[in-house]
mmCIF file of C-alpha atoms in Angstrom:
data_model
loop_
_atom_site.group_PDB
_atom_site.id
_atom_site.type_symbol
_atom_site.label_atom_id
_atom_site.label_comp_id
_atom_site.label_asym_id
_atom_site.label_seq_id
_atom_site.Cartn_x
_atom_site.Cartn_y
_atom_site.Cartn_z
ATOM 1 C CA MET A 263 19.028 3.264 -7.620
ATOM 2 C CA ASN A 264 22.662 1.967 -8.524
ATOM 3 C CA ASN A 265 22.932 -1.203 -9.630
ATOM 4 C CA SER A 266 24.913 -2.425 -5.839
ATOM 5 C CA GLN A 267 21.892 -1.127 -4.605
ATOM 6 C CA GLY A 268 19.477 -2.897 -5.797
ATOM 7 C CA HIS A 269 21.841 -5.300 -5.746
ATOM 8 C CA ALA A 270 21.511 -5.263 -2.187
ATOM 9 C CA LEU A 271 18.121 -4.597 -1.820
ATOM 10 C CA GLU A 272 17.249 -7.776 -3.544
ATOM 11 C CA VAL A 273 19.146 -10.195 -1.512
ATOM 12 C CA GLY A 274 18.496 -8.294 1.712
ATOM 13 C CA THR A 275 14.032 -9.569 0.528
ATOM 14 C CA LEU A 276 15.470 -12.953 -0.404
ATOM 15 C CA ALA A 277 17.112 -13.729 3.477
ATOM 16 C CA MET A 278 14.251 -12.128 4.413
ATOM 17 C CA PHE A 279 11.756 -14.173 2.533
ATOM 18 C CA ASP A 280 13.608 -17.584 3.305
ATOM 19 C CA ARG A 281 14.051 -16.676 7.427
ATOM 20 C CA LEU A 282 10.282 -16.880 7.033
ATOM 21 C CA PRO A 283 8.351 -20.690 7.671
ATOM 22 C CA THR A 284 6.871 -22.623 4.588
ATOM 23 C CA PRO A 285 3.210 -21.267 4.689
ATOM 24 C CA ALA A 286 3.714 -17.791 4.502
ATOM 25 C CA ARG A 287 6.904 -18.044 1.510
ATOM 26 C CA ARG A 288 4.135 -20.042 -0.762
ATOM 27 C CA ALA A 289 0.941 -16.946 -0.001
ATOM 28 C CA ILE A 290 4.130 -14.379 -0.618
ATOM 29 C CA ALA A 291 5.481 -16.559 -3.924
ATOM 30 C CA GLY A 292 1.586 -16.117 -4.697
ATOM 31 C CA ALA A 293 0.922 -12.967 -4.662
ATOM 32 C CA ARG A 294 0.398 -10.415 -7.014
ATOM 33 C CA PHE A 295 2.755 -8.110 -5.872
ATOM 34 C CA ASP A 296 6.129 -8.347 -4.150
ATOM 35 C CA TRP A 297 5.890 -6.939 -0.608
ATOM 36 C CA ALA A 298 7.843 -5.574 1.652
ATOM 37 C CA LEU A 299 8.799 -8.354 3.558
ATOM 38 C CA GLY A 300 10.025 -6.858 7.017
ATOM 39 C CA GLU A 301 7.728 -6.106 8.959
ATOM 40 C CA TRP A 302 5.605 -9.035 8.487
ATOM 41 C CA LEU A 303 9.687 -11.584 9.563
ATOM 42 C CA SER A 304 9.679 -9.634 12.366
ATOM 43 C CA ASP A 305 5.506 -10.199 13.491
ATOM 44 C CA TRP A 306 6.939 -14.381 12.463
ATOM 45 C CA THR A 307 9.951 -14.299 14.695
ATOM 46 C CA ALA A 308 8.446 -11.883 17.940
ATOM 47 C CA GLY A 309 6.186 -15.068 18.224
ATOM 48 C CA LYS A 310 3.706 -12.901 17.382
ATOM 49 C CA ILE A 311 1.968 -14.674 14.962
ATOM 50 C CA SER A 312 1.824 -18.827 13.475
ATOM 51 C CA ALA A 313 2.768 -19.648 10.019
ATOM 52 C CA ARG A 314 -0.386 -20.713 9.386
ATOM 53 C CA GLY A 315 -2.114 -16.827 10.538
ATOM 54 C CA LEU A 316 0.709 -14.609 8.453
ATOM 55 C CA ALA A 317 -0.622 -16.869 5.654
ATOM 56 C CA VAL A 318 -3.737 -16.209 6.080
ATOM 57 C CA LYS A 319 -3.171 -12.880 6.236
ATOM 58 C CA ILE A 320 -0.710 -11.975 3.749
ATOM 59 C CA GLN A 321 -3.331 -13.990 1.660
ATOM 60 C CA ALA A 322 -6.385 -11.717 2.294
ATOM 61 C CA VAL A 323 -3.878 -8.169 2.292
ATOM 62 C CA ASP A 324 -3.430 -8.910 -1.408
ATOM 63 C CA LYS A 325 -6.184 -10.045 -2.034
ATOM 64 C CA VAL A 326 -7.895 -6.471 -0.670
ATOM 65 C CA ALA A 327 -4.927 -4.852 -2.862
ATOM 66 C CA SER A 328 -5.689 -6.933 -5.651
ATOM 67 C CA ALA A 329 -9.645 -5.277 -5.609
ATOM 68 C CA SER A 330 -8.436 -2.095 -4.589
ATOM 69 C CA GLU A 331 -5.990 -2.220 -7.152
ATOM 70 C CA ARG A 332 -8.421 -3.799 -9.438
ATOM 71 C CA ALA A 333 -11.028 -1.389 -9.424
ATOM 72 C CA ALA A 334 -9.008 1.607 -9.426
ATOM 73 C CA THR A 335 -7.530 0.585 -12.510
ATOM 74 C CA TRP A 336 -10.130 -0.320 -14.681
ATOM 75 C CA GLY A 337 -13.038 0.454 -12.989
ATOM 76 C CA PRO A 338 -15.884 -1.163 -10.856
ATOM 77 C CA ASP A 339 -17.146 -2.542 -13.922
ATOM 78 C CA TYR A 340 -14.285 -5.082 -14.356
ATOM 79 C CA PRO A 341 -14.746 -8.564 -14.449
ATOM 80 C CA ILE A 342 -13.640 -9.993 -10.757
ATOM 81 C CA LEU A 343 -11.823 -13.410 -11.418
ATOM 82 C CA LYS A 344 -12.700 -16.311 -9.212
ATOM 83 C CA GLY A 345 -10.992 -15.960 -5.616
ATOM 84 C CA GLU A 346 -11.031 -12.893 -6.169
ATOM 85 C CA LEU A 347 -13.033 -9.589 -3.375
ATOM 86 C CA PRO A 348 -15.847 -7.790 -5.609
#
């Protein structure tokens, strides 16, 4: 990816982030992973999910991904940190 494409992707992601409700933006800001926002924004703008519901969904997806990544990278004996899924 060249510099101009990277910049366009960054600007598009920031624009989507700005359109999300505050609880979802907080959940994304506190997430361990950089998530693609398009589907979540679509669900929000279509009225398929509430602001609170979207934040809960983002947190849940991030926790599951964190647990999966931890197990795959470090193995099942790696300590589980507070707030993480086993």
